[in-house]
């Protein structure tokens, strides 16, 4: 059983897909980043496991589920009772009696008001057992005194020891019914652990996506900065050509507008980088938005082949959402069993035996309680039948309906997994092809730009066509970066469905 009190993450070295693009490659966002250590994906995952708020919140739910087991088990803990009381009573009415005096004459005598006082000390223990019976043992010491005296012992001290048991015979009887609450709580803990596992997988997937998005944003910024350099160079060349009479004022104006657009693209790319950094920091830390993130490094890695059948089987075996839904079915089966038992009449068999004694002191009364001079016993049978048992039968129908609903939901979860795995596998296959196509498109755009620039330098093309070729090249480079990111995110989504991220990053959920 997985009990996620702690997360032990021993992260294996995992190298994501490289972001390769035509030279020049500008991988740094600012000059200060050159002195910043590289930020690995494994480091981000490890920091998220220790600080992510979603995981911290889920840990509280797991602890509550563990305490629910203790609460259910506590129903079978012994219960101690102790009480002590004392009191006095006086009759307001004066009684009279007639006696015969020494001369044989009747004489009416007024008796004083009757008085009584008493004290009572009781100790007991009771415990419910798994058959549904309640066993109780108790002992008591009483002191009573009456005025006028009504017996030889005044005050009198009474002691008694009693052992009793009450066993349900129909409703509430049986091991399965009486241990259902404990079994349900244990299944609840298992579900909570599956939910925790699901949260871990989601956090890992989100960290991967945020990490790749940050890499994309920084690479996109590098492309935009390179484009700005090219636009500035073209602007300077056009100014020089205008001074020599080769270019017109319109060419210079177009080049100036190109520089302005390139600067705007750089500003937007810088905003995207900062937003991506915040998104990643939100996942791997707590209010650490002033932290400097190191360079995101990407290296080449072969993309594994994917198969729907294999991924689907892994999802059914490892996916925590499906396992949690199956556990919920078992919980509702217990509820239905208890509800069915509650449709029976309440028939309780009770029995008690006791020993008692009366003496003239506390000590003597207590010592002689087990002398067996005084004893008592009783057996009783109690039948309770609500008229028609309408409420109990309705609750049983509700329990069966809830069970059928959850079983239907489990099938729906299974179908969702089928759809999600199919979509994830298609996304991996599609984006793998998209990466190849976008790489070729980038190569083509690079060649077209070089050709158009050469034609412009030779006076065979217009500056507008050069600008268009430059924009096509920028868009192709960004599209290639986006395709590579989309492929990595698709792989992360598939790993989340398969539940394979834990093994991939050597993450162990400790018990």
Short mmCIF file of C-alpha atoms in Angstrom, two decimals:
data_model
loop_
_atom_site.label_atom_id
_atom_site.label_comp_id
_atom_site.label_asym_id
_atom_site.label_seq_id
_atom_site.Cartn_x
_atom_site.Cartn_y
_atom_site.Cartn_z
CA UNK A 1 0.00 0.00 0.00
CA UNK A 2 1.36 3.43 -0.95
CA UNK A 3 1.35 5.94 1.87
CA UNK A 4 2.78 9.22 0.63
CA UNK A 5 4.05 10.70 3.90
CA UNK A 6 7.27 11.67 2.15
CA UNK A 7 8.52 11.88 -1.40
CA UNK A 8 11.89 10.32 -2.06
CA UNK A 9 12.94 11.42 -5.53
CA UNK A 10 16.09 9.89 -6.94
CA UNK A 11 16.00 11.38 -10.40
CA UNK A 12 17.67 9.52 -13.24
CA UNK A 13 19.46 11.59 -15.85
CA UNK A 14 16.97 12.29 -18.59
CA UNK A 15 17.84 14.37 -21.59
CA UNK A 16 14.97 16.06 -23.43
CA UNK A 17 14.84 16.68 -27.14
CA UNK A 18 17.25 19.22 -28.58
CA UNK A 19 16.12 22.49 -30.04
CA UNK A 20 18.26 22.69 -33.14
CA UNK A 21 17.97 25.64 -35.49
CA UNK A 22 20.02 27.25 -38.22
CA UNK A 23 22.93 29.37 -37.09
CA UNK A 24 23.37 31.75 -35.46
CA UNK A 25 22.04 30.21 -32.20
CA UNK A 26 21.29 32.73 -29.48
CA UNK A 27 20.36 30.70 -26.38
CA UNK A 28 20.72 33.36 -23.71
CA UNK A 29 18.04 35.78 -22.59
CA UNK A 30 20.38 38.30 -21.04
CA UNK A 31 24.14 38.69 -20.47
CA UNK A 32 23.84 37.73 -16.79
CA UNK A 33 22.53 34.27 -17.68
CA UNK A 34 26.00 33.16 -18.82
CA UNK A 35 27.07 32.98 -15.17
CA UNK A 36 23.94 31.11 -14.09
CA UNK A 37 24.18 27.32 -13.71
CA UNK A 38 22.13 25.27 -16.12
CA UNK A 39 18.60 24.42 -14.96
CA UNK A 40 17.81 20.75 -15.58
CA UNK A 41 14.38 19.23 -15.87
CA UNK A 42 15.28 16.75 -13.13
CA UNK A 43 16.08 19.61 -10.76
CA UNK A 44 12.74 21.24 -11.50
CA UNK A 45 10.84 18.00 -10.80
CA UNK A 46 12.71 17.48 -7.53
CA UNK A 47 11.96 21.04 -6.37
CA UNK A 48 8.29 20.64 -7.29
CA UNK A 49 7.99 17.42 -5.26
CA UNK A 50 9.25 19.27 -2.20
CA UNK A 51 7.41 22.58 -2.53
CA UNK A 52 4.42 22.35 -4.84
CA UNK A 53 1.24 23.60 -3.15
CA UNK A 54 -1.04 21.02 -4.80
CA UNK A 55 1.02 18.19 -3.32
CA UNK A 56 1.08 19.82 0.10
CA UNK A 57 -2.72 20.17 0.04
CA UNK A 58 -3.16 16.54 -1.07
CA UNK A 59 -0.99 15.35 1.84
CA UNK A 60 -3.55 16.78 4.28
CA UNK A 61 -6.29 14.74 2.59
CA UNK A 62 -4.16 11.61 2.91
CA UNK A 63 -3.56 12.25 6.60
CA UNK A 64 -7.30 12.76 7.13
CA UNK A 65 -7.97 9.43 5.40
CA UNK A 66 -5.46 7.73 7.70
CA UNK A 67 -7.14 9.26 10.75
CA UNK A 68 -10.50 8.01 9.45
CA UNK A 69 -9.25 4.45 9.97
CA UNK A 70 -8.38 5.27 13.57
CA UNK A 71 -11.84 6.75 14.07
CA UNK A 72 -13.51 3.61 12.68
CA UNK A 73 -11.35 1.34 14.82
CA UNK A 74 -12.07 3.43 17.92
CA UNK A 75 -15.67 2.18 17.87
CA UNK A 76 -14.28 -1.04 19.38
CA UNK A 77 -12.20 0.62 22.09
CA UNK A 78 -13.25 0.03 25.72
CA UNK A 79 -15.31 2.78 27.31
CA UNK A 80 -14.87 3.54 31.00
CA UNK A 81 -17.64 4.96 33.16
CA UNK A 82 -17.39 6.31 36.71
CA UNK A 83 -19.98 8.12 38.78
CA UNK A 84 -20.49 9.19 42.37
CA UNK A 85 -23.52 10.73 44.02
CA UNK A 86 -24.82 11.60 47.44
CA UNK A 87 -28.12 13.00 48.71
CA UNK A 88 -30.59 13.42 51.56
CA UNK A 89 -34.36 13.38 51.72
CA UNK A 90 -36.91 14.37 54.43
CA UNK A 91 -40.63 13.68 54.42
CA UNK A 92 -42.80 16.76 54.97
CA UNK A 93 -45.73 14.73 56.33
CA UNK A 94 -45.73 13.62 60.01
CA UNK A 95 -47.08 10.14 60.56
CA UNK A 96 -49.09 8.97 63.60
CA UNK A 97 -49.51 5.60 65.15
CA UNK A 98 -51.60 4.17 67.99
CA UNK A 99 -50.01 2.25 70.83
CA UNK A 100 -51.43 0.68 74.03
CA UNK A 101 -50.08 2.15 77.25
CA UNK A 102 -49.42 0.23 80.45
CA UNK A 103 -53.03 0.70 81.55
CA UNK A 104 -54.33 -0.83 78.35
CA UNK A 105 -55.53 2.43 76.91
CA UNK A 106 -54.90 3.38 73.30
CA UNK A 107 -52.59 6.34 72.86
CA UNK A 108 -51.98 8.23 69.61
CA UNK A 109 -48.26 8.91 69.12
CA UNK A 110 -46.93 11.41 66.56
CA UNK A 111 -43.83 10.04 64.82
CA UNK A 112 -41.08 12.35 63.63
CA UNK A 113 -40.68 12.98 59.89
CA UNK A 114 -38.77 10.22 58.08
CA UNK A 115 -35.28 11.02 56.86
CA UNK A 116 -32.99 9.20 54.47
CA UNK A 117 -29.57 9.78 53.12
CA UNK A 118 -27.41 7.85 50.70
CA UNK A 119 -24.21 7.74 48.70
CA UNK A 120 -23.45 5.79 45.54
CA UNK A 121 -20.14 5.03 43.75
CA UNK A 122 -20.17 3.17 40.45
CA UNK A 123 -17.38 2.03 38.10
CA UNK A 124 -17.85 0.24 34.81
CA UNK A 125 -16.32 -0.65 31.46
CA UNK A 126 -18.03 -1.60 28.21
CA UNK A 127 -16.73 -2.64 24.83
CA UNK A 128 -18.23 -3.42 21.46
CA UNK A 129 -16.85 -6.49 19.71
CA UNK A 130 -16.79 -7.39 16.03
CA UNK A 131 -19.87 -9.60 16.24
CA UNK A 132 -21.91 -6.50 17.09
CA UNK A 133 -22.30 -7.47 20.75
CA UNK A 134 -21.66 -5.04 23.60
CA UNK A 135 -20.03 -6.50 26.71
CA UNK A 136 -20.19 -4.56 29.98
CA UNK A 137 -18.79 -5.07 33.47
CA UNK A 138 -19.64 -2.80 36.39
CA UNK A 139 -19.34 -2.60 40.15
CA UNK A 140 -21.05 -0.40 42.73
CA UNK A 141 -20.88 0.51 46.42
CA UNK A 142 -23.96 2.12 48.03
CA UNK A 143 -24.54 3.58 51.48
CA UNK A 144 -28.05 4.21 52.80
CA UNK A 145 -29.37 5.39 56.16
CA UNK A 146 -32.98 5.92 57.29
CA UNK A 147 -34.49 7.68 60.26
CA UNK A 148 -36.31 6.07 61.88
CA UNK A 149 -34.40 2.87 61.22
CA UNK A 150 -36.20 0.32 59.07
CA UNK A 151 -33.76 -2.56 59.32
CA UNK A 152 -31.06 -4.01 61.52
CA UNK A 153 -28.29 -2.43 59.44
CA UNK A 154 -28.57 1.32 59.59
CA UNK A 155 -26.55 2.64 57.87
CA UNK A 156 -26.38 -0.21 55.38
CA UNK A 157 -23.63 -0.74 52.82
CA UNK A 158 -24.45 -2.59 49.59
CA UNK A 159 -22.05 -3.88 46.94
CA UNK A 160 -22.67 -5.54 43.60
CA UNK A 161 -20.68 -6.76 40.59
CA UNK A 162 -22.45 -7.28 37.26
CA UNK A 163 -21.40 -8.73 33.90
CA UNK A 164 -23.79 -8.24 30.96
CA UNK A 165 -23.85 -8.80 27.22
CA UNK A 166 -26.21 -7.64 24.47
CA UNK A 167 -25.92 -9.42 21.09
CA UNK A 168 -27.90 -8.38 17.99
CA UNK A 169 -29.26 -11.43 16.20
CA UNK A 170 -30.53 -9.83 12.99
CA UNK A 171 -29.86 -6.15 12.30
CA UNK A 172 -26.27 -5.22 13.18
CA UNK A 173 -25.11 -8.81 13.52
CA UNK A 174 -22.08 -10.39 11.84
CA UNK A 175 -18.40 -9.71 11.25
CA UNK A 176 -18.78 -8.29 7.75
CA UNK A 177 -21.37 -5.71 8.75
CA UNK A 178 -19.59 -4.61 11.91
CA UNK A 179 -16.18 -4.32 10.27
CA UNK A 180 -17.56 -2.53 7.21
CA UNK A 181 -16.72 0.92 8.58
CA UNK A 182 -13.08 -0.05 9.13
CA UNK A 183 -12.84 -1.69 5.70
CA UNK A 184 -14.41 1.36 4.09
CA UNK A 185 -11.94 3.69 5.83
CA UNK A 186 -9.02 1.57 4.67
CA UNK A 187 -10.27 1.69 1.11
CA UNK A 188 -10.64 5.45 1.58
CA UNK A 189 -6.95 5.66 2.51
CA UNK A 190 -6.07 3.65 -0.58
CA UNK A 191 -8.12 6.03 -2.72
CA UNK A 192 -6.44 9.00 -1.09
CA UNK A 193 -3.06 7.51 -1.91
CA UNK A 194 -4.14 7.02 -5.52
CA UNK A 195 -5.29 10.65 -5.57
CA UNK A 196 -1.89 11.68 -4.20
CA UNK A 197 -0.18 9.65 -6.91
CA UNK A 198 -2.42 11.34 -9.48
CA UNK A 199 -1.41 14.74 -8.10
CA UNK A 200 2.28 13.81 -8.34
CA UNK A 201 1.88 12.67 -11.95
CA UNK A 202 0.00 15.86 -12.81
CA UNK A 203 2.65 18.04 -11.19
CA UNK A 204 5.43 16.21 -13.05
CA UNK A 205 3.57 16.60 -16.33
CA UNK A 206 2.93 20.30 -15.69
CA UNK A 207 6.57 20.88 -14.75
CA UNK A 208 7.70 19.19 -17.95
CA UNK A 209 5.34 21.32 -20.03
CA UNK A 210 6.38 24.53 -18.25
CA UNK A 211 10.05 23.64 -18.65
CA UNK A 212 9.64 23.03 -22.38
CA UNK A 213 7.58 26.21 -22.74
CA UNK A 214 10.37 28.19 -21.07
CA UNK A 215 12.90 26.64 -23.42
CA UNK A 216 10.69 27.56 -26.37
CA UNK A 217 10.19 31.11 -25.10
CA UNK A 218 13.92 31.66 -24.68
CA UNK A 219 14.75 30.16 -28.07
CA UNK A 220 12.01 32.27 -29.64
CA UNK A 221 13.54 35.33 -28.03
CA UNK A 222 16.90 34.37 -29.52
CA UNK A 223 15.28 34.16 -32.95
CA UNK A 224 13.61 37.54 -32.50
CA UNK A 225 16.88 39.14 -31.39
CA UNK A 226 18.70 37.68 -34.34
CA UNK A 227 15.95 39.03 -36.61
CA UNK A 228 16.40 42.46 -35.02
CA UNK A 229 20.12 42.31 -35.78
CA UNK A 230 19.38 41.41 -39.38
CA UNK A 231 16.78 44.20 -39.65
CA UNK A 232 19.23 46.75 -38.24
CA UNK A 233 21.91 45.56 -40.64
CA UNK A 234 19.52 45.88 -43.58
CA UNK A 235 18.55 49.35 -42.42
CA UNK A 236 22.20 50.41 -42.34
CA UNK A 237 22.80 48.90 -45.79
CA UNK A 238 19.79 50.75 -47.23
CA UNK A 239 20.94 54.04 -45.76
CA UNK A 240 24.34 53.49 -47.34
CA UNK A 241 22.77 52.58 -50.68
CA UNK A 242 20.55 55.68 -50.56
CA UNK A 243 23.60 57.86 -50.01
CA UNK A 244 25.11 56.35 -53.14
CA UNK A 245 21.89 56.66 -55.09
CA UNK A 246 21.22 52.91 -55.35
CA UNK A 247 18.26 52.80 -52.94
CA UNK A 248 15.30 55.13 -52.53
CA UNK A 249 13.82 56.83 -49.49
CA UNK A 250 10.99 54.28 -49.62
CA UNK A 251 13.50 51.46 -49.24
CA UNK A 252 14.96 53.16 -46.18
CA UNK A 253 11.50 53.76 -44.71
CA UNK A 254 10.59 50.11 -45.24
CA UNK A 255 13.82 49.07 -43.52
CA UNK A 256 13.08 51.40 -40.63
CA UNK A 257 9.60 49.93 -40.22
CA UNK A 258 11.17 46.47 -40.31
CA UNK A 259 13.45 47.45 -37.42
CA UNK A 260 10.48 48.76 -35.43
CA UNK A 261 8.50 45.55 -36.00
CA UNK A 262 11.51 43.46 -35.02
CA UNK A 263 11.88 45.45 -31.79
CA UNK A 264 8.20 44.93 -31.03
CA UNK A 265 8.63 41.20 -31.58
CA UNK A 266 11.59 41.20 -29.18
CA UNK A 267 9.51 42.96 -26.51
CA UNK A 268 6.67 40.45 -26.90
CA UNK A 269 9.13 37.56 -26.78
CA UNK A 270 10.72 38.96 -23.61
CA UNK A 271 7.25 39.17 -22.02
CA UNK A 272 6.61 35.54 -22.98
CA UNK A 273 9.91 34.53 -21.36
CA UNK A 274 9.04 36.27 -18.08
CA UNK A 275 5.56 34.72 -18.05
CA UNK A 276 7.03 31.28 -18.73
CA UNK A 277 9.53 31.73 -15.91
CA UNK A 278 6.74 32.66 -13.51
CA UNK A 279 4.69 29.64 -14.59
CA UNK A 280 7.61 27.32 -13.89
CA UNK A 281 8.44 29.00 -10.57
CA UNK A 282 4.83 28.67 -9.48
CA UNK A 283 5.09 24.91 -9.91
CA UNK A 284 8.50 24.34 -8.33
CA UNK A 285 8.48 26.85 -5.46
CA UNK A 286 6.51 28.97 -3.07
CA UNK A 287 6.56 32.74 -3.71
CA UNK A 288 10.05 32.53 -5.24
CA UNK A 289 9.35 34.71 -8.27
CA UNK A 290 12.52 36.76 -7.81
CA UNK A 291 14.62 33.61 -8.20
CA UNK A 292 16.85 33.54 -11.26
CA UNK A 293 16.33 30.46 -13.36
CA UNK A 294 19.39 29.02 -15.06
CA UNK A 295 19.80 28.21 -18.71
CA UNK A 296 17.43 25.59 -20.05
CA UNK A 297 19.56 23.00 -21.78
CA UNK A 298 18.27 20.69 -24.47
CA UNK A 299 20.13 17.78 -25.96
CA UNK A 300 19.25 15.37 -28.72
CA UNK A 301 17.32 12.23 -27.79
CA UNK A 302 15.64 9.60 -29.86
CA UNK A 303 11.85 9.63 -29.67
CA UNK A 304 10.52 6.24 -28.57
CA UNK A 305 8.00 4.37 -30.67
CA UNK A 306 4.48 4.43 -29.23
CA UNK A 307 1.68 1.89 -29.41
CA UNK A 308 -1.92 2.29 -28.37
CA UNK A 309 -2.26 -1.27 -27.08
CA UNK A 310 0.83 -1.02 -24.87
CA UNK A 311 -0.02 2.46 -23.60
CA UNK A 312 -3.62 1.48 -22.88
CA UNK A 313 -2.57 -1.56 -20.84
CA UNK A 314 -0.09 0.56 -18.87
CA UNK A 315 -2.83 3.11 -18.23
CA UNK A 316 -5.23 0.49 -16.86
CA UNK A 317 -2.47 -0.96 -14.68
CA UNK A 318 -0.86 2.24 -13.40
CA UNK A 319 -3.31 5.11 -13.87
CA UNK A 320 -4.38 6.23 -10.36
CA UNK A 321 -7.70 7.70 -11.51
CA UNK A 322 -8.90 4.32 -12.77
CA UNK A 323 -7.63 2.52 -9.66
CA UNK A 324 -9.37 5.05 -7.42
CA UNK A 325 -12.65 4.54 -9.30
CA UNK A 326 -12.34 0.75 -8.82
CA UNK A 327 -11.72 1.23 -5.10
CA UNK A 328 -14.83 3.42 -4.90
CA UNK A 329 -16.86 0.47 -6.24
CA UNK A 330 -15.61 -1.68 -3.34
CA UNK A 331 -16.61 1.04 -0.87
CA UNK A 332 -20.12 1.18 -2.25
CA UNK A 333 -20.42 -2.62 -2.12
CA UNK A 334 -19.76 -2.37 1.62
CA UNK A 335 -22.38 0.36 1.92
CA UNK A 336 -24.91 -1.82 0.10
CA UNK A 337 -24.18 -4.77 2.41
CA UNK A 338 -24.71 -2.65 5.50
CA UNK A 339 -27.89 -1.10 4.04
CA UNK A 340 -29.27 -4.57 3.27
CA UNK A 341 -28.59 -5.69 6.84
CA UNK A 342 -30.43 -2.63 8.13
CA UNK A 343 -33.61 -3.78 6.40
CA UNK A 344 -33.86 -6.60 8.97
CA UNK A 345 -35.78 -6.18 12.24
CA UNK A 346 -33.72 -5.43 15.34
CA UNK A 347 -33.70 -8.55 17.51
CA UNK A 348 -31.35 -8.32 20.49
CA UNK A 349 -30.51 -11.04 22.98
CA UNK A 350 -29.36 -9.80 26.36
CA UNK A 351 -28.09 -11.49 29.47
CA UNK A 352 -26.59 -10.45 32.80
CA UNK A 353 -25.26 -12.09 35.96
CA UNK A 354 -24.37 -10.37 39.20
CA UNK A 355 -23.19 -10.86 42.76
CA UNK A 356 -24.24 -8.62 45.65
CA UNK A 357 -23.79 -8.22 49.37
CA UNK A 358 -25.00 -6.00 52.27
CA UNK A 359 -22.92 -5.25 55.36
CA UNK A 360 -22.27 -2.59 57.98
CA UNK A 361 -19.12 -1.03 56.46
CA UNK A 362 -17.63 -0.15 53.05
CA UNK A 363 -14.79 -2.62 53.46
CA UNK A 364 -16.91 -5.57 54.54
CA UNK A 365 -19.45 -4.96 51.80
CA UNK A 366 -16.73 -4.88 49.14
CA UNK A 367 -14.87 -7.94 50.46
CA UNK A 368 -17.96 -10.09 50.73
CA UNK A 369 -19.35 -9.19 47.30
CA UNK A 370 -17.87 -12.37 45.81
CA UNK A 371 -19.05 -14.64 48.62
CA UNK A 372 -21.98 -15.70 46.36
CA UNK A 373 -24.44 -15.31 49.21
CA UNK A 374 -26.37 -12.87 47.05
CA UNK A 375 -26.70 -13.14 43.32
CA UNK A 376 -28.93 -12.19 40.41
CA UNK A 377 -29.30 -13.07 36.72
CA UNK A 378 -31.56 -12.26 33.83
CA UNK A 379 -32.07 -13.05 30.14
CA UNK A 380 -34.05 -10.82 27.80
CA UNK A 381 -35.04 -10.76 24.17
CA UNK A 382 -36.04 -7.48 22.49
CA UNK A 383 -37.66 -7.13 19.09
CA UNK A 384 -37.93 -3.74 17.37
CA UNK A 385 -39.62 -3.44 13.99
CA UNK A 386 -40.26 -0.02 12.41
CA UNK A 387 -43.62 -0.13 10.64
CA UNK A 388 -42.98 -1.39 7.11
CA UNK A 389 -39.23 -0.68 7.29
CA UNK A 390 -39.86 1.88 4.56
CA UNK A 391 -36.89 4.12 5.32
CA UNK A 392 -34.44 1.21 5.56
CA UNK A 393 -35.64 -0.30 2.30
CA UNK A 394 -35.37 3.07 0.57
CA UNK A 395 -31.80 3.49 1.86
CA UNK A 396 -30.95 0.05 0.52
CA UNK A 397 -32.31 1.00 -2.90
CA UNK A 398 -30.21 4.16 -2.75
CA UNK A 399 -27.13 2.11 -1.90
CA UNK A 400 -27.73 -0.19 -4.87
CA UNK A 401 -28.32 2.80 -7.11
CA UNK A 402 -25.07 4.42 -5.94
CA UNK A 403 -23.21 1.18 -6.61
CA UNK A 404 -24.63 0.91 -10.12
CA UNK A 405 -23.80 4.56 -10.71
CA UNK A 406 -20.17 4.05 -9.67
CA UNK A 407 -19.84 0.93 -11.81
CA UNK A 408 -21.13 2.94 -14.76
CA UNK A 409 -18.70 5.72 -13.88
CA UNK A 410 -15.86 3.17 -13.84
CA UNK A 411 -16.78 2.12 -17.38
CA UNK A 412 -16.88 5.79 -18.35
CA UNK A 413 -13.39 6.30 -16.88
CA UNK A 414 -12.19 3.30 -18.87
CA UNK A 415 -13.63 4.83 -22.04
CA UNK A 416 -12.05 8.19 -21.20
CA UNK A 417 -8.69 6.46 -20.88
CA UNK A 418 -9.20 4.84 -24.29
CA UNK A 419 -9.98 8.22 -25.87
CA UNK A 420 -7.16 10.05 -24.08
CA UNK A 421 -4.56 7.39 -24.89
CA UNK A 422 -5.65 7.30 -28.54
CA UNK A 423 -5.38 11.09 -28.70
CA UNK A 424 -2.00 11.12 -26.93
CA UNK A 425 -0.55 8.43 -29.22
CA UNK A 426 -1.82 10.31 -32.28
CA UNK A 427 -0.36 13.54 -30.90
CA UNK A 428 3.07 11.92 -30.51
CA UNK A 429 2.98 10.45 -34.00
CA UNK A 430 1.64 13.66 -35.56
CA UNK A 431 4.13 15.92 -33.81
CA UNK A 432 7.02 13.59 -34.68
CA UNK A 433 6.13 14.08 -38.35
CA UNK A 434 5.54 17.78 -37.75
CA UNK A 435 9.08 18.16 -36.39
CA UNK A 436 10.55 16.64 -39.55
CA UNK A 437 8.35 18.75 -41.81
CA UNK A 438 9.04 21.99 -39.93
CA UNK A 439 12.80 21.32 -40.06
CA UNK A 440 12.60 21.01 -43.83
CA UNK A 441 10.46 24.13 -44.00
CA UNK A 442 13.07 26.04 -41.99
CA UNK A 443 15.83 24.84 -44.30
CA UNK A 444 13.80 25.92 -47.33
CA UNK A 445 13.05 29.35 -45.83
CA UNK A 446 16.73 29.83 -45.04
CA UNK A 447 17.72 29.11 -48.60
CA UNK A 448 14.96 31.33 -49.99
CA UNK A 449 16.09 34.18 -47.74
CA UNK A 450 19.72 33.78 -48.74
CA UNK A 451 18.73 33.71 -52.40
CA UNK A 452 16.45 36.75 -52.14
CA UNK A 453 19.12 38.68 -50.21
CA UNK A 454 21.69 37.86 -52.86
CA UNK A 455 19.31 38.97 -55.62
CA UNK A 456 18.63 42.20 -53.75
CA UNK A 457 22.34 42.87 -53.34
CA UNK A 458 22.69 42.35 -57.09
CA UNK A 459 19.81 44.74 -57.79
CA UNK A 460 17.52 42.01 -59.07
CA UNK A 461 14.90 42.14 -56.27
CA UNK A 462 13.11 44.63 -54.09
CA UNK A 463 13.68 45.23 -50.41
CA UNK A 464 10.03 44.31 -49.73
CA UNK A 465 10.69 40.79 -51.04
CA UNK A 466 13.72 40.54 -48.76
CA UNK A 467 11.57 41.56 -45.79
CA UNK A 468 8.97 38.96 -46.67
CA UNK A 469 11.64 36.28 -46.96
CA UNK A 470 13.02 37.35 -43.57
CA UNK A 471 9.55 37.11 -41.98
CA UNK A 472 9.01 33.68 -43.54
CA UNK A 473 12.32 32.51 -42.12
CA UNK A 474 11.45 33.81 -38.64
CA UNK A 475 8.06 32.14 -38.72
CA UNK A 476 9.59 28.87 -39.92
CA UNK A 477 12.15 28.89 -37.11
CA UNK A 478 9.48 29.59 -34.49
CA UNK A 479 7.21 26.91 -35.97
CA UNK A 480 10.02 24.38 -35.78
CA UNK A 481 10.63 25.26 -32.13
CA UNK A 482 6.92 24.99 -31.39
CA UNK A 483 6.70 21.60 -33.11
CA UNK A 484 9.53 20.25 -30.94
CA UNK A 485 7.87 21.58 -27.80
CA UNK A 486 4.54 20.11 -28.84
CA UNK A 487 6.19 16.72 -29.31
CA UNK A 488 7.72 16.83 -25.82
CA UNK A 489 4.42 17.91 -24.26
CA UNK A 490 2.62 15.10 -26.10
CA UNK A 491 5.11 12.61 -24.67
CA UNK A 492 4.55 14.10 -21.21
CA UNK A 493 0.79 13.74 -21.61
CA UNK A 494 1.19 10.11 -22.63
CA UNK A 495 3.48 9.42 -19.66
CA UNK A 496 0.89 10.99 -17.36
CA UNK A 497 -1.79 8.65 -18.69
CA UNK A 498 0.48 5.61 -18.46
CA UNK A 499 1.60 6.53 -14.96
CA UNK A 500 5.18 5.97 -16.08
CA UNK A 501 6.61 9.30 -14.89
CA UNK A 502 7.35 7.91 -11.44
CA UNK A 503 9.60 5.20 -12.87
CA UNK A 504 11.05 7.57 -15.41
CA UNK A 505 12.25 10.01 -12.76
CA UNK A 506 12.89 7.34 -10.07
CA UNK A 507 10.24 8.84 -7.79
CA UNK A 508 9.26 6.64 -4.83
CA UNK A 509 6.12 7.36 -2.82
CA UNK A 510 7.13 6.36 0.69
CA UNK A 511 4.77 4.49 3.04
#
